[in-house]
Coordinates of C-alpha atoms in Angstrom, one line a residue:
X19 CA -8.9 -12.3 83.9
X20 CA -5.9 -9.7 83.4
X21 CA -5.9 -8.1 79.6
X22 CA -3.1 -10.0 77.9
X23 CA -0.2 -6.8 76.2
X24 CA 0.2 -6.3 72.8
X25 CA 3.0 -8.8 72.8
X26 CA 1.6 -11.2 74.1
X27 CA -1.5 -11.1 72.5
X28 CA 0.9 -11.7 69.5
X29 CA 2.4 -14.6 70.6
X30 CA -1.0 -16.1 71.6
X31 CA -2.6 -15.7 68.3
X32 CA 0.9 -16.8 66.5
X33 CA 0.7 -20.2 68.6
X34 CA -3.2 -20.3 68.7
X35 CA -3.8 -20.1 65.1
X36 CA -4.8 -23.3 63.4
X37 CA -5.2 -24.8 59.6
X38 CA -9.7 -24.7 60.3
X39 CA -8.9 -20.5 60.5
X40 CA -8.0 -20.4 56.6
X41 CA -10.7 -19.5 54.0
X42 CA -11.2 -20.5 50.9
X43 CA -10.6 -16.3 50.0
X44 CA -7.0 -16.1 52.2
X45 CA -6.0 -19.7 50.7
X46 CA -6.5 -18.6 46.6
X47 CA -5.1 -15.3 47.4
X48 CA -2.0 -16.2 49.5
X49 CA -1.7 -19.3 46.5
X50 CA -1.4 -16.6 44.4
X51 CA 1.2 -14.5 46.0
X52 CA 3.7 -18.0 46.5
X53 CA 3.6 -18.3 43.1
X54 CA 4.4 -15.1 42.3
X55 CA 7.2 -14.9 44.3
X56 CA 8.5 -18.3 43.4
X57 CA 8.3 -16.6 39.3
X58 CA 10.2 -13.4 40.5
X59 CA 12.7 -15.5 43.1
X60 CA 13.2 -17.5 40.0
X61 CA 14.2 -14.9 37.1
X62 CA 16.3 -13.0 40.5
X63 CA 18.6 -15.9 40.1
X64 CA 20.1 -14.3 37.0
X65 CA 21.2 -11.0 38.3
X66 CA 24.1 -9.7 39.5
X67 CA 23.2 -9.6 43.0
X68 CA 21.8 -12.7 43.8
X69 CA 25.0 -14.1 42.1
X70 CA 27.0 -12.1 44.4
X71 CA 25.2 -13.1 47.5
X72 CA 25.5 -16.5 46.6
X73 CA 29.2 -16.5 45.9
X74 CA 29.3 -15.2 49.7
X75 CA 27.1 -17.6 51.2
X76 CA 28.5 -20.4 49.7
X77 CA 31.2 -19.6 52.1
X78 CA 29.3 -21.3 55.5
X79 CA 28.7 -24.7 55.9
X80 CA 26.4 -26.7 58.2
X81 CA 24.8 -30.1 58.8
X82 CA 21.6 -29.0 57.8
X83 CA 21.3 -27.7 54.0
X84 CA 18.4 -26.4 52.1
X85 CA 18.6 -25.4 48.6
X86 CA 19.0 -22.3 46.3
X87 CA 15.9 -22.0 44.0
X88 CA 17.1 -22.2 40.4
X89 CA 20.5 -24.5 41.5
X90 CA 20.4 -27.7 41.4
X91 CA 23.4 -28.6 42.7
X92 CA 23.7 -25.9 45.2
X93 CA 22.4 -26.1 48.9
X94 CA 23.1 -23.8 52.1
X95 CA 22.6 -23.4 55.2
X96 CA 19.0 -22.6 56.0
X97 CA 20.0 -19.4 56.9
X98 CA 21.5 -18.6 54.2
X99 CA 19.1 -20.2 51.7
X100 CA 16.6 -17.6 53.1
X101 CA 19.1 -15.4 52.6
X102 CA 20.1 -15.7 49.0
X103 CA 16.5 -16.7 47.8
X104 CA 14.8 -13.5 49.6
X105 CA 17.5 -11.6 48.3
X106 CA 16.5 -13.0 44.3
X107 CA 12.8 -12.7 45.3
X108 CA 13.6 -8.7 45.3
X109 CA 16.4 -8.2 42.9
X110 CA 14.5 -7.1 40.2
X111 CA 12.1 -5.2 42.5
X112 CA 9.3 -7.8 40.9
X113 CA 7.8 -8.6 43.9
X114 CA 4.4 -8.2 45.2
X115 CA 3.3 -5.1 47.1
X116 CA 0.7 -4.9 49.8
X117 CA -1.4 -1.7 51.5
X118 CA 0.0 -0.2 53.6
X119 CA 3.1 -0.4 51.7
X120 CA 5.3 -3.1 52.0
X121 CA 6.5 -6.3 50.1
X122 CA 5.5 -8.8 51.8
X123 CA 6.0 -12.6 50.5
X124 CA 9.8 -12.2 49.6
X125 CA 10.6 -11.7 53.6
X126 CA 7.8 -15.1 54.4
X127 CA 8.6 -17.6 51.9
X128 CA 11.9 -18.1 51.4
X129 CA 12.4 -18.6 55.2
X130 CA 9.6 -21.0 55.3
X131 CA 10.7 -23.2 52.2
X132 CA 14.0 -22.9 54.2
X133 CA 13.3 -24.9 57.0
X134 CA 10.7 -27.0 55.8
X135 CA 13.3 -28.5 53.9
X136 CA 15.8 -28.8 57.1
X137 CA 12.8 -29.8 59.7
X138 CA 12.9 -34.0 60.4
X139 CA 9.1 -34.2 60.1
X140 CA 8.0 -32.7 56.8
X141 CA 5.0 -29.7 57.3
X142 CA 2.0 -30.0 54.7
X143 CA 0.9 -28.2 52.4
X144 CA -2.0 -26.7 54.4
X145 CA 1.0 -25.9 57.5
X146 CA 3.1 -24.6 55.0
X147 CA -0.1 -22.2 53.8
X148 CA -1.1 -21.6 57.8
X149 CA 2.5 -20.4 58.4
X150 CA 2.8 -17.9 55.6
X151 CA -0.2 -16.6 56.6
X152 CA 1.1 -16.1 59.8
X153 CA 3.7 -14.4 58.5
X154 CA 1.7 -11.7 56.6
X155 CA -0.9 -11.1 59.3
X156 CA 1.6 -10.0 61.7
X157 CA 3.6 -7.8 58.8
X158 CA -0.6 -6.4 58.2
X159 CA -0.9 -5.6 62.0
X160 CA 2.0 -4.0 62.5
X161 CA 1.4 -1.6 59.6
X162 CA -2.0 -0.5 60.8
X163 CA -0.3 0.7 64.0
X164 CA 0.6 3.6 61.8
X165 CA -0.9 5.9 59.6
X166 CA 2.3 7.2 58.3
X167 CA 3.0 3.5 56.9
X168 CA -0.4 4.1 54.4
X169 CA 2.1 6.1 52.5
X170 CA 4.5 5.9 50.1
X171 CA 7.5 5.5 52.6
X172 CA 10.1 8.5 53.6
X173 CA 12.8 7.2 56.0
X174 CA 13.3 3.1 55.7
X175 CA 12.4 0.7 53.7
X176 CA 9.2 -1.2 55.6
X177 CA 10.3 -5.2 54.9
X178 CA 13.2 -4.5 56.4
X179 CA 11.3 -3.3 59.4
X180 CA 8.2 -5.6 59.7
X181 CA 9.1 -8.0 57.0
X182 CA 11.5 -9.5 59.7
X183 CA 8.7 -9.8 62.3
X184 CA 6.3 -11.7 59.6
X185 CA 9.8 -13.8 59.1
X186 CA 10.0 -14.6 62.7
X187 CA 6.3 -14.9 62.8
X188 CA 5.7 -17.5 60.5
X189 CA 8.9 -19.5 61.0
X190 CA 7.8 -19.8 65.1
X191 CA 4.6 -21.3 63.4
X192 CA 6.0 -23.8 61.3
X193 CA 8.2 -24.9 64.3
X194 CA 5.5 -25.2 67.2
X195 CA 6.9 -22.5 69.5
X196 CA 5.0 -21.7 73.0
X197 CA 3.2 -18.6 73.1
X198 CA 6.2 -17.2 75.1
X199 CA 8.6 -18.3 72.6
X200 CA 6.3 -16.9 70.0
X201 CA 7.1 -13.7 71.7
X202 CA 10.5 -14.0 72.1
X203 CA 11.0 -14.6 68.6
X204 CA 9.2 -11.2 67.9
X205 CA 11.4 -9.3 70.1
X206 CA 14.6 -11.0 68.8
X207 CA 13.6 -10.2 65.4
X208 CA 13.2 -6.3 66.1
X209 CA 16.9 -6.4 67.1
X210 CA 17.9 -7.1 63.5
X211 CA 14.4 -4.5 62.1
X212 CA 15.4 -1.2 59.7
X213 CA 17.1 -0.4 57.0
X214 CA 17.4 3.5 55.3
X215 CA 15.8 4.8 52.3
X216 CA 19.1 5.9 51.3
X217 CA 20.2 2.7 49.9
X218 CA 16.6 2.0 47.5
X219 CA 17.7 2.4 44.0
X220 CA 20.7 0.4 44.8
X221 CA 22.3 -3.5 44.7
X222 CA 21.8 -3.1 48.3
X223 CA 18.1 -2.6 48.8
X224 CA 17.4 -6.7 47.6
X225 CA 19.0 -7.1 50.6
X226 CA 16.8 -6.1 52.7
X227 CA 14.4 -8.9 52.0
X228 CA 17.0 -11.7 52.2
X229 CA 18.1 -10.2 55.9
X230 CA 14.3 -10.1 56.3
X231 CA 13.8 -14.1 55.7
X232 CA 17.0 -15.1 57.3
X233 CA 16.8 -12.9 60.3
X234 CA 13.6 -14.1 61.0
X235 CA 14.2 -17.5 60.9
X236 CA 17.1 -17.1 63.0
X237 CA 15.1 -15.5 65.7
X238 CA 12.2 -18.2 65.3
X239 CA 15.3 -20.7 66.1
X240 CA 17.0 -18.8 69.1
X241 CA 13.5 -18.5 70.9
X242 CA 12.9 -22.1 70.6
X243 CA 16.0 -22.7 71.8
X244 CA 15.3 -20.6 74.7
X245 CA 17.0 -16.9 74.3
X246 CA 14.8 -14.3 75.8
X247 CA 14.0 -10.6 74.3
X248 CA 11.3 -8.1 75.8
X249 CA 7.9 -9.6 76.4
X250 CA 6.8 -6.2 75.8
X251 CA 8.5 -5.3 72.7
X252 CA 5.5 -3.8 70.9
X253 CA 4.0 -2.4 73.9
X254 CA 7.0 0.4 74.8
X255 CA 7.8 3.6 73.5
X256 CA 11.6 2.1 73.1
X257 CA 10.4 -0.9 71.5
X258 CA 8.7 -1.4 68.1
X259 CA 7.3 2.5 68.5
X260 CA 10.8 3.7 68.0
X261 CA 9.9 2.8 63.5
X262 CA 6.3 4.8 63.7
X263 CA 5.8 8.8 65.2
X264 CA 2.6 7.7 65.3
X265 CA 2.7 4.8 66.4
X266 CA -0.8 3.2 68.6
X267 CA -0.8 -0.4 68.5
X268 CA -3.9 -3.0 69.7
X269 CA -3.7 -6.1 70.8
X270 CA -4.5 -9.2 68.3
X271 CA -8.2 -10.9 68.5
X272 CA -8.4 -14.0 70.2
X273 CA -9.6 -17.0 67.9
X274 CA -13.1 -16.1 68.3
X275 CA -12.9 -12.4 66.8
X276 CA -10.2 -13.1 64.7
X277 CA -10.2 -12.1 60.5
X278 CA -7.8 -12.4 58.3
X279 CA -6.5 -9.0 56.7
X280 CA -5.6 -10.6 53.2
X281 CA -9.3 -11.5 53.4
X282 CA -10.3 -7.9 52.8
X283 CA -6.7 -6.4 51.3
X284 CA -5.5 -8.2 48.7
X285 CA -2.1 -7.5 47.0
X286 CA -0.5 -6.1 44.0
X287 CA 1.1 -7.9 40.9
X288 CA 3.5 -6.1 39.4
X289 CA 3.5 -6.4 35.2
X290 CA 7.0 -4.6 35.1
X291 CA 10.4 -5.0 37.0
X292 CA 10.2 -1.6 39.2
X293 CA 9.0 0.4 41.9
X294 CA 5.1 -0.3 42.3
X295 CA 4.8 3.8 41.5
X296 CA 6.1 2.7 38.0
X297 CA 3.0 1.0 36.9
X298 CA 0.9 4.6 36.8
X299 CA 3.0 6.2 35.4
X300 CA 3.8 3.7 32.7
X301 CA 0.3 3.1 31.9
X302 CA -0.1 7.3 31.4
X303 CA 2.2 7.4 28.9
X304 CA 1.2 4.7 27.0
X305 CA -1.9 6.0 26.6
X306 CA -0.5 9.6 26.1
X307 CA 1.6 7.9 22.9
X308 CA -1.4 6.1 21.9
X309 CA -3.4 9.6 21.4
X310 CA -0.4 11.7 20.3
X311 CA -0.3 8.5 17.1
X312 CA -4.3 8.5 17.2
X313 CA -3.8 12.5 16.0
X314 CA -0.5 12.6 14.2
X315 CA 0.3 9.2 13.0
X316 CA 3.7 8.2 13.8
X317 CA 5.3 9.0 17.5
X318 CA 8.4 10.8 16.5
X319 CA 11.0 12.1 19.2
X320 CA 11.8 15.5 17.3
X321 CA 8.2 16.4 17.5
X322 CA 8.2 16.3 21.5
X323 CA 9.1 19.5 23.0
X324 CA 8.4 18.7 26.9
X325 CA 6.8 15.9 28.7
X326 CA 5.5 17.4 32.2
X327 CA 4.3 14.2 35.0
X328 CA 2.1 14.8 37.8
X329 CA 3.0 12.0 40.5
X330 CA 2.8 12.1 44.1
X331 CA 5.7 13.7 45.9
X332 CA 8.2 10.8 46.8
X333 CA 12.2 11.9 46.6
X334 CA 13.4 8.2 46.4
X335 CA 11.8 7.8 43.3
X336 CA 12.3 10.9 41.5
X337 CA 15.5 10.1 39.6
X338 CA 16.1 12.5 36.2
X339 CA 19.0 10.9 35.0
X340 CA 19.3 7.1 35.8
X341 CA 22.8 5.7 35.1
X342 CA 22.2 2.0 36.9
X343 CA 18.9 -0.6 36.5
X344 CA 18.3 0.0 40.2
X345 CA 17.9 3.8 39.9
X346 CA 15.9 3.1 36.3
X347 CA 13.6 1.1 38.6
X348 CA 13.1 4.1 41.0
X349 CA 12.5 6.7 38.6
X350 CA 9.5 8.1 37.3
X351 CA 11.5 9.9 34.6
X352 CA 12.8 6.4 33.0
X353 CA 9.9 4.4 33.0
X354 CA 7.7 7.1 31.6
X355 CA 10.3 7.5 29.0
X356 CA 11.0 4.1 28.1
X357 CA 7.2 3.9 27.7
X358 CA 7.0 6.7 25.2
X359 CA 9.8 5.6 22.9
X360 CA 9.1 1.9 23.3
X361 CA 5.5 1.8 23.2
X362 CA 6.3 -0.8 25.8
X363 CA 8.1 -1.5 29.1
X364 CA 9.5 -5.2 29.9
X365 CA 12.2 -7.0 31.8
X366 CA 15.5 -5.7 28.9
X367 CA 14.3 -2.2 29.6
X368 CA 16.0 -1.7 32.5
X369 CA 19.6 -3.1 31.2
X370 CA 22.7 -1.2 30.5
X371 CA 22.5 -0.5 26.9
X372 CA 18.9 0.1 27.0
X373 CA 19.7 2.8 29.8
X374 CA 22.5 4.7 28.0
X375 CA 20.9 5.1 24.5
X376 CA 21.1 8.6 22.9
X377 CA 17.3 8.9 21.8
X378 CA 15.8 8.2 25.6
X379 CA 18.5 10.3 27.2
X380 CA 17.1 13.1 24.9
X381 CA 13.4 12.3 26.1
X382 CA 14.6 13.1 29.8
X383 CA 16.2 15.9 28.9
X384 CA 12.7 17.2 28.1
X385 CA 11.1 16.0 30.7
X386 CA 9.1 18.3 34.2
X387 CA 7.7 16.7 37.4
X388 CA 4.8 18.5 39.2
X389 CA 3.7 17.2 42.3
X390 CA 0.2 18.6 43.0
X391 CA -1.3 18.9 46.5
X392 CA -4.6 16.8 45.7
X393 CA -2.0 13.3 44.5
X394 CA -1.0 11.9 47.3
X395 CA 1.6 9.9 48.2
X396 CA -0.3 6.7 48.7
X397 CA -0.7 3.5 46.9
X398 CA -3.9 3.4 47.4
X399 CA -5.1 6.7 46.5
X400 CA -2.2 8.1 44.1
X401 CA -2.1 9.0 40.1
X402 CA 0.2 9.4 37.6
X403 CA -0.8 11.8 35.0
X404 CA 1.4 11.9 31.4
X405 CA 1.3 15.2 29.1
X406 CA 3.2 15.7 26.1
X407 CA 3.8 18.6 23.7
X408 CA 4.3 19.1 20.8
X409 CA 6.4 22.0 18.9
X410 CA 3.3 22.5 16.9
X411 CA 1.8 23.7 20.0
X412 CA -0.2 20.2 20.5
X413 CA -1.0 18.6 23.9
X414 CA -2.3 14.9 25.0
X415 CA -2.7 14.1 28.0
X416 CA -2.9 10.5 29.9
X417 CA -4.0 9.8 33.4
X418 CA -3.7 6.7 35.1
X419 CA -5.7 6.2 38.3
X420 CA -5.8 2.4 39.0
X421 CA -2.9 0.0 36.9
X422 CA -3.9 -3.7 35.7
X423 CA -2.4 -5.6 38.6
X424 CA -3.3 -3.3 41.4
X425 CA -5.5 -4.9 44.2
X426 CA -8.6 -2.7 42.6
X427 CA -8.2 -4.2 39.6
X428 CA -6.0 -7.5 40.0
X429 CA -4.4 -9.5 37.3
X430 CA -6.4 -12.7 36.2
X431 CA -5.4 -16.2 37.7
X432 CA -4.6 -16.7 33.6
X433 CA -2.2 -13.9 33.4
X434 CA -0.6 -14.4 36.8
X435 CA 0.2 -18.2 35.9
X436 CA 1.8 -16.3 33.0
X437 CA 4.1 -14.2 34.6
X438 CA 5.3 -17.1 36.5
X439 CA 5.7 -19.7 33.2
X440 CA 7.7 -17.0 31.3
X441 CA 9.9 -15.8 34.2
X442 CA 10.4 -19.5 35.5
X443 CA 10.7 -21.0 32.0
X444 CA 14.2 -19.1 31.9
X445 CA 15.6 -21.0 34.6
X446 CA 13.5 -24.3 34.8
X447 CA 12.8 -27.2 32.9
X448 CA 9.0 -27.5 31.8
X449 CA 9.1 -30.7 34.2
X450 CA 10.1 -28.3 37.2
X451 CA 7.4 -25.3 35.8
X452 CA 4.8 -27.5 35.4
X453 CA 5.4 -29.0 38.7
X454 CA 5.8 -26.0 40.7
X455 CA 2.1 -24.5 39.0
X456 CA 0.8 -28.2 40.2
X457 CA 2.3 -28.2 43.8
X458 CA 0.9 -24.7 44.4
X459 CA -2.4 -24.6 42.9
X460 CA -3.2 -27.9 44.7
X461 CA -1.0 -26.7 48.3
X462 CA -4.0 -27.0 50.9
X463 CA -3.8 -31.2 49.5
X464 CA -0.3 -31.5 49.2
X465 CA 1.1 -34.0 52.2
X466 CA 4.3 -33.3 51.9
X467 CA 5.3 -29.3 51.2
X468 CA 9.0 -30.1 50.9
X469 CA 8.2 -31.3 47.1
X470 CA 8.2 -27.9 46.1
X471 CA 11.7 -27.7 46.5
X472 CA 12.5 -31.0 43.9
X473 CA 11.0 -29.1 41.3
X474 CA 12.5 -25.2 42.3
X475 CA 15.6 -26.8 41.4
X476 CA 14.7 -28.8 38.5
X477 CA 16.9 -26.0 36.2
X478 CA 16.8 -26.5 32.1
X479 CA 20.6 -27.4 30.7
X480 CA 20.9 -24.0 29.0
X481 CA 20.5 -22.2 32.7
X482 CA 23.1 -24.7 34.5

């Protein structure tokens, strides 16, 4: 029997996995993460980007239409749907993060929720939770061809690079595609793979996870309507390897030898609207604050003379003076801060008048980054450490080693269904939160997986 390639190995375990390979451990978890993503998508709706992205895409028509979550009134083409919804799930940089690093729901979901509402035969619940695995598997292999992707990224931004390819992945599932199709639809989808660092901290990063769902999905469709790519594309030095230096794939397990990654790596939550890096280092310096008040009673801004952060070295989030919410979310410096002056970090922290007030522009004025040898850039094994002194010559120090929502310590099913309730509560009736908490929580049982999208656009008046 000839070894199968790493291709199509892929496209035999994309087409070969079946709903009896799910476990009770990958279905809660991967529950968890739609939901998530659904909360984030939801809130996204409100910012400037999605609402530019939707003004464009309302531009195409089609027969087929699936809606825009938060609208509705609105519907696009599929396409486009994944587009504008991937693009919300990311516009606030809210969404989950995985290990090696990348975010990896916002490229998988709103592709799937995307066709399943333009397919003729409705996908259940279960295919709808098969297929997003799918989807996240292959983003989890394709990382661990790497051991430059365990850290904190330096060149492009990894959804944009296998976030398409779990995209493409999972929407080949949900449509039945051959092995060989399952293939094709890879290789397609590494034609529209990559995007630069340059443009994180900008309105333009969200866009990488919208291109991510919508490129995917479009590959998924050209394979099945026959278009070729490599068979070999993650074999060959010219294909897939081109992302990684170190690039030394493996094929994927047959049926019989095949686990689930989610089943041993779980994700991260974030609490805050920023760059996962954020979370340490907010943590640190609420804790710092919380000592420096412990000592001298009242935290007050005169009494600071420096703040010095150890972090891991990262240059696309080491931003001193922030003048947008996209560079606030990518900088160390803000957050840190915001924390200090605050006592808190939420959602309004990151808007324009927050941003440009006198008193925080005078904390980062006082403000030093080290980045010592032993912190490594990794989300795994990175800390963020907060020390502020005083002109009285006093000095507390905070270190934060693992955040509440990290996969070492992850948020409580209690607290995640309350990230989702406030952030969809904004834009949804009760009816339509309620609903979408019921459709998830209950998703391996649900018969028909288009209901989820009644109640993503069941919108409260004040939103419409």
């Amino acid at each position: 029997m000839l070894r199968k390639g790493i291709t199509e190995s892929f496209g035999a375990a994309i087409h070969a996995l079946n709903t009896t390979r799910l476990t009770d451990g990958v279905i809660n978890r991967s529950k968890r993460m739609m939901l998530d993503t659904l909360g984030v998508g939801l809130l996204g709706t409100r910012t400037a980007v999605f609402n530019k992205a939707l003004k464009y895409s309302q531009s195409f028509t089609s027969v087929e239409r699936s809606s825009v979550w938060g609208k509705s009134q609105i519907t696009l083409p599929p396409h486009y749907a994944a587009f504008v919804n991937g693009i919300a799930v990311h516009s606030m940089d809210f969404d989950d993060t995985w290990h090696p690093a990348t975010h990896p729901s916002g490229a998988v979901l709103p592709a799937l929720q995307a066709l399943t509402e333009s397919l003729p035969s409705r996908p259940s619940g279960l295919d709808l939770l098969l297929a997003f695995n799918v989807g996240i598997e292959v983003q989890g292999r394709l990382m661990r061809f790497s051991r430059e992707a365990y850290n904190i990224p330096e060149r492009f931004h990894p959804p944009s690079v296998v976030g398409v390819m779990g995209s493409a992945a999972a929407s080949a599932k949900l449509l039945g595609l051959s092995p060989a199709q399952c293939s094709h639809a890879l290789a397609i989808a590494a034609s529209s793979a990559g995007a630069p660092l340059a443009n994180a901290a900008t309105q333009t990063k969200p866009l990488h996870i919208g291109n991510a769902a919508r490129r995917g999905l479009e590959a998924a469709q050209l394979a099945q309507m026959g278009l070729e790519g490599n068979p070999a594309i993650l074999d060959m030095d010219c294909g897939f390897r081109v992302y990684y230096r170190d690039y030394s794939p493996s094929a994927m397990p047959d049926s019989s030898d095949f686990k689930w990654i989610l089943e041993d790596q779980d994700v991260a939550f974030k609490r805050i609207p920023a760059h996962l890096g954020m979370h340490w280092v907010v943590d640190a310096a609420l804790a710092a604050r919380a000592k420096l008040e412990n000592t001298v009673g009242n935290f007050d801004l005169s009494q600071i003379r420096q703040i010095t952060l150890r972090v891991p070295p990262s240059k696309y989030v080491n931003c001193p003076l922030p003048t947008t919410e996209h560079q606030a979310r990518h900088s160390f410096q803000f957050n840190a801060c915001s924390a200090l002056l605050d006592n808190k970090v939420t959602v309004s922290s990151y808007s324009e008048a927050q941003i440009n007030r006198p008193a925080l522009k005078e904390l980062l004025s006082k403000v030093k980054v080290e980045t010592p040898e032993v912190n490594l850039p990794s989300f795994d094994k990175m800390y963020c450490e907060v020390e502020v002194e005083t002109d009285q010559g006093q000095s507390f120090v905070a270190r934060c080693d693992t955040f509440y929502g990290h996969w070492r310590k992850p948020l409580s099913q209690e607290d995640l269904v309350e990230k989702f309730s406030s952030h969809a509560s904004t834009v949804l009736c009760t009816e339509g939160v309620e609903g979408v908490i019921d459709v998830i929580g209950n998703m391996e049982r649900v018969r028909d997986s288009s209901a989820l999208g009644s109640y993503l656009r069941m919108t409260s008046s004040q939103h419409e």
